[in-house]
Amino acid sequence: MDKNISFTLKIWRQRGPKEKGHFDTFQMKDIPGDTSFLEMMDILNEQLVDEGKEPIVFDHDCREGICGMCSMYINGHPHGPAKGVTTCQIYMRRFKDGDTITVEPWRSAGFPIIRDLMVDRSSYDKIMQAGGYISVNTGGVPDANAIPIPKKDADEAMDAAACIGCGACVAACKNGSAMLFVSAKVSQLALLPQGKIEAARRAKAMLAKMDELGFGNCTNTRACEAECPKNISISNIARLNREFIKAKLKD
Ligand code: SF4
Ligand code: FES
């Protein structure tokens, strides 16, 4: 049984995108170690509501590492201190009694703050709409193995498809670049026969939209890879660059 811990929470509060923000400090007492980070936030919000105060706004949906909604920095790390997990998969046993835990929203021009810890990530949807799909009719689901695909390619495509669009790569990057996200979305299709045909055009269109939306350029710091909760590899960025060059040559 995990023991209970007491700690100080410093949480960013901001009423709207143009308002000035500030940290509010809360003392959390006797929180069981097997409480998830978001459950701990729920406990705090129940206390705030009981006291007639405004609860903290934060995004969440699946609470099992699938939807990518629970975007926040915990002690300066996107999705907190653990590797390869999302905020909703962190348990309070990771922290020590007496700790101070600082929680902030994603800070990036591409993700404006809506309120408190909630940011607008619709720019990712716009990048997807620019080309993150297959535009030909590929028909119904084919029989397994009807289209032979080398295992290595299938595995790499599956690894790239693990991207949940959470935005931690952008939040981790000093340039605010969305290259890891775009590269995962380009790779999951470019590696498979159905997606190969449009791969170069797709890369060019998605990168153009990324630039237009104000995301920065990649300078290979690898911060994105280090903080990605799905361990997406920057080798995908190399593939994205290759597809982009192919599109430029075709032009
Ligand atoms: S590449 Fe990783 S960090 Fe970036 S959006 Fe996808 S899952 Fe999140
Ligand atoms: S709430 Fe869905 S990934 Fe965390």
PDB file of C-alpha atoms and ligand atoms in Angstrom:
ATOM      1  CA  MET A   1       0.000   0.000   0.000  1.00  0.00           C
ATOM      2  CA  ASP A   2       1.405   3.402  -0.992  1.00  0.00           C
ATOM      3  CA  LYS A   3       1.686   5.857   1.853  1.00  0.00           C
ATOM      4  CA  ASN A   4      -0.069   9.212   1.895  1.00  0.00           C
ATOM      5  CA  ILE A   5       1.846  12.367   1.030  1.00  0.00           C
ATOM      6  CA  SER A   6       1.347  16.061   1.716  1.00  0.00           C
ATOM      7  CA  PHE A   7       2.774  18.665  -0.647  1.00  0.00           C
ATOM      8  CA  THR A   8       2.511  22.203  -2.008  1.00  0.00           C
ATOM      9  CA  LEU A   9       0.872  22.712  -5.413  1.00  0.00           C
ATOM     10  CA  LYS A  10       1.616  25.813  -7.474  1.00  0.00           C
ATOM     11  CA  ILE A  11      -0.841  26.016 -10.369  1.00  0.00           C
ATOM     12  CA  TRP A  12      -1.025  28.529 -13.225  1.00  0.00           C
ATOM     13  CA  ARG A  13      -4.335  30.425 -13.337  1.00  0.00           C
ATOM     14  CA  GLN A  14      -5.343  32.538 -16.314  1.00  0.00           C
ATOM     15  CA  ARG A  15      -8.888  33.646 -17.036  1.00  0.00           C
ATOM     16  CA  GLY A  16      -8.479  33.942 -20.820  1.00  0.00           C
ATOM     17  CA  PRO A  17      -6.015  34.127 -23.708  1.00  0.00           C
ATOM     18  CA  LYS A  18      -5.391  37.855 -23.316  1.00  0.00           C
ATOM     19  CA  GLU A  19      -5.528  38.009 -19.488  1.00  0.00           C
ATOM     20  CA  LYS A  20      -2.464  38.163 -17.274  1.00  0.00           C
ATOM     21  CA  GLY A  21      -1.777  34.858 -15.518  1.00  0.00           C
ATOM     22  CA  HIS A  22      -0.398  34.045 -12.056  1.00  0.00           C
ATOM     23  CA  PHE A  23       0.367  31.055  -9.840  1.00  0.00           C
ATOM     24  CA  ASP A  24      -2.051  30.028  -7.077  1.00  0.00           C
ATOM     25  CA  THR A  25      -0.627  27.979  -4.222  1.00  0.00           C
ATOM     26  CA  PHE A  26      -2.490  25.141  -2.509  1.00  0.00           C
ATOM     27  CA  GLN A  27      -1.520  22.865   0.386  1.00  0.00           C
ATOM     28  CA  MET A  28      -2.546  19.277  -0.331  1.00  0.00           C
ATOM     29  CA  LYS A  29      -2.778  16.998   2.733  1.00  0.00           C
ATOM     30  CA  ASP A  30      -2.670  13.214   3.015  1.00  0.00           C
ATOM     31  CA  ILE A  31      -3.121  12.323  -0.651  1.00  0.00           C
ATOM     32  CA  PRO A  32      -2.773   8.523  -1.126  1.00  0.00           C
ATOM     33  CA  GLY A  33       0.211   7.525  -3.282  1.00  0.00           C
ATOM     34  CA  ASP A  34      -2.015   5.450  -5.572  1.00  0.00           C
ATOM     35  CA  THR A  35      -4.027   8.546  -6.565  1.00  0.00           C
ATOM     36  CA  SER A  36      -3.406   9.497 -10.195  1.00  0.00           C
ATOM     37  CA  PHE A  37      -2.243  13.038 -10.936  1.00  0.00           C
ATOM     38  CA  LEU A  38      -5.596  13.970 -12.483  1.00  0.00           C
ATOM     39  CA  GLU A  39      -7.530  12.392  -9.569  1.00  0.00           C
ATOM     40  CA  MET A  40      -5.432  14.580  -7.278  1.00  0.00           C
ATOM     41  CA  MET A  41      -6.516  17.592  -9.377  1.00  0.00           C
ATOM     42  CA  ASP A  42     -10.135  16.398  -9.019  1.00  0.00           C
ATOM     43  CA  ILE A  43      -9.719  16.304  -5.223  1.00  0.00           C
ATOM     44  CA  LEU A  44      -8.397  19.874  -5.298  1.00  0.00           C
ATOM     45  CA  ASN A  45     -11.269  21.007  -7.536  1.00  0.00           C
ATOM     46  CA  GLU A  46     -13.865  19.430  -5.202  1.00  0.00           C
ATOM     47  CA  GLN A  47     -12.289  21.349  -2.317  1.00  0.00           C
ATOM     48  CA  LEU A  48     -12.385  24.592  -4.330  1.00  0.00           C
ATOM     49  CA  VAL A  49     -16.044  24.076  -5.285  1.00  0.00           C
ATOM     50  CA  ASP A  50     -16.931  23.329  -1.612  1.00  0.00           C
ATOM     51  CA  GLU A  51     -15.265  26.620  -0.678  1.00  0.00           C
ATOM     52  CA  GLY A  52     -17.267  28.466  -3.350  1.00  0.00           C
ATOM     53  CA  LYS A  53     -14.142  29.092  -5.460  1.00  0.00           C
ATOM     54  CA  GLU A  54     -13.557  28.517  -9.178  1.00  0.00           C
ATOM     55  CA  PRO A  55     -12.186  25.054 -10.008  1.00  0.00           C
ATOM     56  CA  ILE A  56      -9.015  24.759 -12.096  1.00  0.00           C
ATOM     57  CA  VAL A  57      -9.719  24.230 -15.792  1.00  0.00           C
ATOM     58  CA  PHE A  58      -7.725  21.394 -17.320  1.00  0.00           C
ATOM     59  CA  ASP A  59      -8.223  19.107 -20.330  1.00  0.00           C
ATOM     60  CA  HIS A  60      -8.699  15.346 -20.011  1.00  0.00           C
ATOM     61  CA  ASP A  61     -10.733  12.601 -21.608  1.00  0.00           C
ATOM     62  CA  CYS A  62      -9.563   8.979 -21.682  1.00  0.00           C
ATOM     63  CA  ARG A  63      -7.332   9.091 -18.576  1.00  0.00           C
ATOM     64  CA  GLU A  64      -5.399   6.098 -19.919  1.00  0.00           C
ATOM     65  CA  GLY A  65      -2.783   7.587 -22.235  1.00  0.00           C
ATOM     66  CA  ILE A  66      -4.781   7.445 -25.465  1.00  0.00           C
ATOM     67  CA  CYS A  67      -6.422  10.800 -26.229  1.00  0.00           C
ATOM     68  CA  GLY A  68      -3.507  13.196 -25.636  1.00  0.00           C
ATOM     69  CA  MET A  69      -5.722  15.770 -23.904  1.00  0.00           C
ATOM     70  CA  CYS A  70      -4.050  15.960 -20.475  1.00  0.00           C
ATOM     71  CA  SER A  71      -1.399  18.400 -21.640  1.00  0.00           C
ATOM     72  CA  MET A  72       0.472  20.225 -18.891  1.00  0.00           C
ATOM     73  CA  TYR A  73       3.991  20.807 -17.613  1.00  0.00           C
ATOM     74  CA  ILE A  74       4.684  19.284 -14.220  1.00  0.00           C
ATOM     75  CA  ASN A  75       7.837  20.696 -12.639  1.00  0.00           C
ATOM     76  CA  GLY A  76       8.933  21.960 -16.062  1.00  0.00           C
ATOM     77  CA  HIS A  77       8.463  18.646 -17.907  1.00  0.00           C
ATOM     78  CA  PRO A  78       5.670  18.125 -20.447  1.00  0.00           C
ATOM     79  CA  HIS A  79       3.547  15.303 -18.940  1.00  0.00           C
ATOM     80  CA  GLY A  80       5.697  15.316 -15.808  1.00  0.00           C
ATOM     81  CA  PRO A  81       8.824  13.581 -14.604  1.00  0.00           C
ATOM     82  CA  ALA A  82       8.192  10.009 -15.853  1.00  0.00           C
ATOM     83  CA  LYS A  83       9.404   8.829 -19.278  1.00  0.00           C
ATOM     84  CA  GLY A  84       6.993   7.475 -21.870  1.00  0.00           C
ATOM     85  CA  VAL A  85       3.754   8.289 -20.037  1.00  0.00           C
ATOM     86  CA  THR A  86       1.083  10.982 -20.122  1.00  0.00           C
ATOM     87  CA  THR A  87      -0.001  13.163 -17.189  1.00  0.00           C
ATOM     88  CA  CYS A  88      -3.013  10.914 -16.560  1.00  0.00           C
ATOM     89  CA  GLN A  89      -0.692   7.907 -16.132  1.00  0.00           C
ATOM     90  CA  ILE A  90       1.370   9.521 -13.359  1.00  0.00           C
ATOM     91  CA  TYR A  91       0.664   8.518  -9.758  1.00  0.00           C
ATOM     92  CA  MET A  92       1.361  10.611  -6.688  1.00  0.00           C
ATOM     93  CA  ARG A  93       3.727   7.950  -5.341  1.00  0.00           C
ATOM     94  CA  ARG A  94       6.316   9.466  -7.727  1.00  0.00           C
ATOM     95  CA  PHE A  95       6.477  12.554  -5.516  1.00  0.00           C
ATOM     96  CA  LYS A  96       7.884  12.964  -2.030  1.00  0.00           C
ATOM     97  CA  ASP A  97       6.243  14.201   1.142  1.00  0.00           C
ATOM     98  CA  GLY A  98       6.936  17.944   1.412  1.00  0.00           C
ATOM     99  CA  ASP A  99       7.551  18.440  -2.339  1.00  0.00           C
ATOM    100  CA  THR A 100       6.508  21.563  -4.203  1.00  0.00           C
ATOM    101  CA  ILE A 101       4.846  20.621  -7.515  1.00  0.00           C
ATOM    102  CA  THR A 102       4.508  23.316 -10.180  1.00  0.00           C
ATOM    103  CA  VAL A 103       1.849  22.856 -12.880  1.00  0.00           C
ATOM    104  CA  GLU A 104       1.643  25.027 -16.015  1.00  0.00           C
ATOM    105  CA  PRO A 105      -0.139  24.925 -19.375  1.00  0.00           C
ATOM    106  CA  TRP A 106       1.753  24.336 -22.650  1.00  0.00           C
ATOM    107  CA  ARG A 107       3.628  27.524 -23.438  1.00  0.00           C
ATOM    108  CA  SER A 108       3.891  27.885 -27.193  1.00  0.00           C
ATOM    109  CA  ALA A 109       2.673  30.388 -29.780  1.00  0.00           C
ATOM    110  CA  GLY A 110       0.979  27.488 -31.620  1.00  0.00           C
ATOM    111  CA  PHE A 111      -1.151  26.604 -28.551  1.00  0.00           C
ATOM    112  CA  PRO A 112      -2.788  29.742 -27.106  1.00  0.00           C
ATOM    113  CA  ILE A 113      -4.119  29.393 -23.555  1.00  0.00           C
ATOM    114  CA  ILE A 114      -7.910  29.142 -23.314  1.00  0.00           C
ATOM    115  CA  ARG A 115      -8.106  29.133 -19.536  1.00  0.00           C
ATOM    116  CA  ASP A 116      -5.833  27.973 -16.674  1.00  0.00           C
ATOM    117  CA  LEU A 117      -4.190  24.741 -17.917  1.00  0.00           C
ATOM    118  CA  MET A 118      -6.324  24.316 -21.042  1.00  0.00           C
ATOM    119  CA  VAL A 119      -4.803  25.337 -24.385  1.00  0.00           C
ATOM    120  CA  ASP A 120      -6.181  25.498 -27.916  1.00  0.00           C
ATOM    121  CA  ARG A 121      -4.541  22.687 -29.934  1.00  0.00           C
ATOM    122  CA  SER A 122      -6.757  23.067 -33.012  1.00  0.00           C
ATOM    123  CA  SER A 123      -3.642  24.051 -34.987  1.00  0.00           C
ATOM    124  CA  TYR A 124      -2.786  20.324 -34.988  1.00  0.00           C
ATOM    125  CA  ASP A 125      -6.170  19.599 -36.596  1.00  0.00           C
ATOM    126  CA  LYS A 126      -5.392  22.194 -39.257  1.00  0.00           C
ATOM    127  CA  ILE A 127      -2.042  20.535 -40.013  1.00  0.00           C
ATOM    128  CA  MET A 128      -3.848  17.183 -40.360  1.00  0.00           C
ATOM    129  CA  GLN A 129      -6.461  18.731 -42.642  1.00  0.00           C
ATOM    130  CA  ALA A 130      -3.633  20.021 -44.859  1.00  0.00           C
ATOM    131  CA  GLY A 131      -2.620  16.492 -45.851  1.00  0.00           C
ATOM    132  CA  GLY A 132      -2.636  13.904 -43.062  1.00  0.00           C
ATOM    133  CA  TYR A 133      -4.848  11.481 -44.951  1.00  0.00           C
ATOM    134  CA  ILE A 134      -5.057   9.282 -48.056  1.00  0.00           C
ATOM    135  CA  SER A 135      -7.196  10.975 -50.722  1.00  0.00           C
ATOM    136  CA  VAL A 136      -7.823   7.931 -52.931  1.00  0.00           C
ATOM    137  CA  ASN A 137     -10.581   5.444 -52.179  1.00  0.00           C
ATOM    138  CA  THR A 138      -8.737   2.448 -50.752  1.00  0.00           C
ATOM    139  CA  GLY A 139     -11.881   0.293 -50.626  1.00  0.00           C
ATOM    140  CA  GLY A 140     -12.954  -1.936 -47.751  1.00  0.00           C
ATOM    141  CA  VAL A 141     -10.691  -3.622 -45.248  1.00  0.00           C
ATOM    142  CA  PRO A 142      -8.506  -6.050 -47.234  1.00  0.00           C
ATOM    143  CA  ASP A 143      -7.877  -9.616 -46.073  1.00  0.00           C
ATOM    144  CA  ALA A 144      -4.903  -9.920 -43.784  1.00  0.00           C
ATOM    145  CA  ASN A 145      -1.702 -10.326 -45.816  1.00  0.00           C
ATOM    146  CA  ALA A 146      -3.484  -9.493 -49.130  1.00  0.00           C
ATOM    147  CA  ILE A 147      -1.000  -6.632 -49.498  1.00  0.00           C
ATOM    148  CA  PRO A 148       2.434  -7.913 -48.460  1.00  0.00           C
ATOM    149  CA  ILE A 149       4.218  -5.376 -46.252  1.00  0.00           C
ATOM    150  CA  PRO A 150       7.710  -6.051 -44.858  1.00  0.00           C
ATOM    151  CA  LYS A 151       7.537  -6.543 -41.084  1.00  0.00           C
ATOM    152  CA  LYS A 152      10.101  -3.784 -40.490  1.00  0.00           C
ATOM    153  CA  ASP A 153       7.920  -1.264 -42.365  1.00  0.00           C
ATOM    154  CA  ALA A 154       4.750  -2.422 -40.603  1.00  0.00           C
ATOM    155  CA  ASP A 155       6.456  -2.107 -37.205  1.00  0.00           C
ATOM    156  CA  GLU A 156       7.819   1.379 -37.988  1.00  0.00           C
ATOM    157  CA  ALA A 157       4.432   2.536 -39.286  1.00  0.00           C
ATOM    158  CA  MET A 158       2.760   1.242 -36.107  1.00  0.00           C
ATOM    159  CA  ASP A 159       5.356   2.988 -33.924  1.00  0.00           C
ATOM    160  CA  ALA A 160       4.704   6.282 -35.764  1.00  0.00           C
ATOM    161  CA  ALA A 161       0.936   5.761 -35.478  1.00  0.00           C
ATOM    162  CA  ALA A 162       1.317   5.712 -31.682  1.00  0.00           C
ATOM    163  CA  CYS A 163       1.461   9.546 -31.747  1.00  0.00           C
ATOM    164  CA  ILE A 164      -1.546  10.842 -29.804  1.00  0.00           C
ATOM    165  CA  GLY A 165      -1.239  14.466 -30.928  1.00  0.00           C
ATOM    166  CA  CYS A 166      -0.701  15.731 -27.387  1.00  0.00           C
ATOM    167  CA  GLY A 167       1.647  18.598 -28.275  1.00  0.00           C
ATOM    168  CA  ALA A 168       4.370  17.729 -25.739  1.00  0.00           C
ATOM    169  CA  CYS A 169       6.951  17.801 -28.552  1.00  0.00           C
ATOM    170  CA  VAL A 170       6.093  21.433 -29.301  1.00  0.00           C
ATOM    171  CA  ALA A 171       6.002  22.296 -25.600  1.00  0.00           C
ATOM    172  CA  ALA A 172       9.446  20.740 -25.088  1.00  0.00           C
ATOM    173  CA  CYS A 173      11.063  22.461 -28.082  1.00  0.00           C
ATOM    174  CA  LYS A 174      12.804  25.817 -27.629  1.00  0.00           C
ATOM    175  CA  ASN A 175      11.772  26.663 -31.205  1.00  0.00           C
ATOM    176  CA  GLY A 176       8.153  25.557 -30.682  1.00  0.00           C
ATOM    177  CA  SER A 177       8.552  23.197 -33.625  1.00  0.00           C
ATOM    178  CA  ALA A 178       5.868  20.630 -34.480  1.00  0.00           C
ATOM    179  CA  MET A 179       8.261  18.539 -36.599  1.00  0.00           C
ATOM    180  CA  LEU A 180       8.034  15.393 -34.446  1.00  0.00           C
ATOM    181  CA  PHE A 181       4.229  15.391 -34.644  1.00  0.00           C
ATOM    182  CA  VAL A 182       4.195  16.076 -38.414  1.00  0.00           C
ATOM    183  CA  SER A 183       6.885  13.474 -39.018  1.00  0.00           C
ATOM    184  CA  ALA A 184       4.935  10.809 -37.123  1.00  0.00           C
ATOM    185  CA  LYS A 185       1.786  11.544 -39.112  1.00  0.00           C
ATOM    186  CA  VAL A 186       3.689  11.570 -42.436  1.00  0.00           C
ATOM    187  CA  SER A 187       5.610   8.383 -41.561  1.00  0.00           C
ATOM    188  CA  GLN A 188       2.638   6.259 -40.531  1.00  0.00           C
ATOM    189  CA  LEU A 189       1.306   6.687 -44.084  1.00  0.00           C
ATOM    190  CA  ALA A 190       4.538   6.984 -46.106  1.00  0.00           C
ATOM    191  CA  LEU A 191       5.742   3.589 -44.908  1.00  0.00           C
ATOM    192  CA  LEU A 192       2.698   1.740 -46.262  1.00  0.00           C
ATOM    193  CA  PRO A 193       1.758   1.098 -49.910  1.00  0.00           C
ATOM    194  CA  GLN A 194      -1.581   2.932 -49.637  1.00  0.00           C
ATOM    195  CA  GLY A 195       0.091   6.081 -48.302  1.00  0.00           C
ATOM    196  CA  LYS A 196       3.306   6.056 -50.319  1.00  0.00           C
ATOM    197  CA  ILE A 197       1.870   7.586 -53.504  1.00  0.00           C
ATOM    198  CA  GLU A 198       1.033  10.934 -51.910  1.00  0.00           C
ATOM    199  CA  ALA A 199       3.889  10.916 -49.387  1.00  0.00           C
ATOM    200  CA  ALA A 200       5.952  13.762 -50.862  1.00  0.00           C
ATOM    201  CA  ARG A 201       2.951  16.003 -51.558  1.00  0.00           C
ATOM    202  CA  ARG A 202       1.596  15.291 -48.060  1.00  0.00           C
ATOM    203  CA  ALA A 203       4.903  16.222 -46.400  1.00  0.00           C
ATOM    204  CA  LYS A 204       5.097  19.489 -48.313  1.00  0.00           C
ATOM    205  CA  ALA A 205       1.485  20.489 -47.554  1.00  0.00           C
ATOM    206  CA  MET A 206       1.685  19.639 -43.845  1.00  0.00           C
ATOM    207  CA  LEU A 207       4.994  21.478 -43.407  1.00  0.00           C
ATOM    208  CA  ALA A 208       3.650  24.546 -45.215  1.00  0.00           C
ATOM    209  CA  LYS A 209       0.651  24.586 -42.837  1.00  0.00           C
ATOM    210  CA  MET A 210       2.945  24.102 -39.833  1.00  0.00           C
ATOM    211  CA  ASP A 211       4.984  27.164 -40.885  1.00  0.00           C
ATOM    212  CA  GLU A 212       1.860  29.204 -41.624  1.00  0.00           C
ATOM    213  CA  LEU A 213       0.499  28.505 -38.120  1.00  0.00           C
ATOM    214  CA  GLY A 214       3.625  29.895 -36.459  1.00  0.00           C
ATOM    215  CA  PHE A 215       5.395  26.716 -35.330  1.00  0.00           C
ATOM    216  CA  GLY A 216       9.192  27.002 -35.371  1.00  0.00           C
ATOM    217  CA  ASN A 217      11.876  25.068 -37.208  1.00  0.00           C
ATOM    218  CA  CYS A 218      13.707  21.959 -36.052  1.00  0.00           C
ATOM    219  CA  THR A 219      17.310  22.450 -34.945  1.00  0.00           C
ATOM    220  CA  ASN A 220      17.832  18.861 -33.777  1.00  0.00           C
ATOM    221  CA  THR A 221      17.910  19.469 -30.020  1.00  0.00           C
ATOM    222  CA  ARG A 222      16.027  16.149 -29.538  1.00  0.00           C
ATOM    223  CA  ALA A 223      14.029  17.668 -26.644  1.00  0.00           C
ATOM    224  CA  CYS A 224      10.836  16.507 -28.419  1.00  0.00           C
ATOM    225  CA  GLU A 225      11.958  12.876 -28.489  1.00  0.00           C
ATOM    226  CA  ALA A 226      13.037  13.007 -24.831  1.00  0.00           C
ATOM    227  CA  GLU A 227       9.642  14.290 -23.639  1.00  0.00           C
ATOM    228  CA  CYS A 228       7.276  12.463 -26.029  1.00  0.00           C
ATOM    229  CA  PRO A 229       4.974  10.200 -23.971  1.00  0.00           C
ATOM    230  CA  LYS A 230       4.804   7.718 -26.863  1.00  0.00           C
ATOM    231  CA  ASN A 231       8.564   7.573 -27.488  1.00  0.00           C
ATOM    232  CA  ILE A 232       8.227   8.741 -31.097  1.00  0.00           C
ATOM    233  CA  SER A 233      11.711   8.645 -32.648  1.00  0.00           C
ATOM    234  CA  ILE A 234      13.302  11.622 -34.418  1.00  0.00           C
ATOM    235  CA  SER A 235      14.245   9.192 -37.207  1.00  0.00           C
ATOM    236  CA  ASN A 236      10.746  10.056 -38.427  1.00  0.00           C
ATOM    237  CA  ILE A 237      11.918  13.663 -38.907  1.00  0.00           C
ATOM    238  CA  ALA A 238      14.639  12.391 -41.264  1.00  0.00           C
ATOM    239  CA  ARG A 239      11.928  10.561 -43.262  1.00  0.00           C
ATOM    240  CA  LEU A 240       9.784  13.717 -43.327  1.00  0.00           C
ATOM    241  CA  ASN A 241      12.754  15.723 -44.641  1.00  0.00           C
ATOM    242  CA  ARG A 242      13.397  13.113 -47.355  1.00  0.00           C
ATOM    243  CA  GLU A 243       9.766  13.273 -48.487  1.00  0.00           C
ATOM    244  CA  PHE A 244       9.908  17.074 -48.455  1.00  0.00           C
ATOM    245  CA  ILE A 245      13.045  17.092 -50.653  1.00  0.00           C
ATOM    246  CA  LYS A 246      11.338  14.665 -53.078  1.00  0.00           C
ATOM    247  CA  ALA A 247       8.389  17.090 -53.352  1.00  0.00           C
ATOM    248  CA  LYS A 248      10.747  20.001 -53.988  1.00  0.00           C
ATOM    249  CA  LEU A 249      12.561  18.055 -56.726  1.00  0.00           C
ATOM    250  CA  LYS A 250       9.225  17.265 -58.384  1.00  0.00           C
ATOM    251  CA  ASP A 251       8.404  21.001 -58.341  1.00  0.00           C
TER     252      ASP A 251
HETATM  253  S1  SF4 B   1       5.051  13.143 -31.349  1.00  0.00           S
HETATM  254 FE1  SF4 B   1       4.829  12.547 -29.186  1.00  0.00          FE
HETATM  255  S2  SF4 B   1       4.841  14.483 -28.067  1.00  0.00           S
HETATM  256 FE2  SF4 B   1       4.414  14.984 -30.220  1.00  0.00          FE
HETATM  257  S3  SF4 B   1       2.199  15.039 -30.399  1.00  0.00           S
HETATM  258 FE3  SF4 B   1       2.856  12.934 -30.938  1.00  0.00          FE
HETATM  259  S4  SF4 B   1       2.731  11.796 -28.990  1.00  0.00           S
HETATM  260 FE4  SF4 B   1       2.677  13.970 -28.430  1.00  0.00          FE
HETATM  261  S1  FES B   2      -6.498  12.039 -20.521  1.00  0.00           S
HETATM  262 FE1  FES B   2      -6.245  10.968 -22.422  1.00  0.00          FE
HETATM  263  S2  FES B   2      -4.071  10.797 -22.614  1.00  0.00           S
HETATM  264 FE2  FES B   2      -4.352  11.657 -20.630  1.00  0.00          FE
END
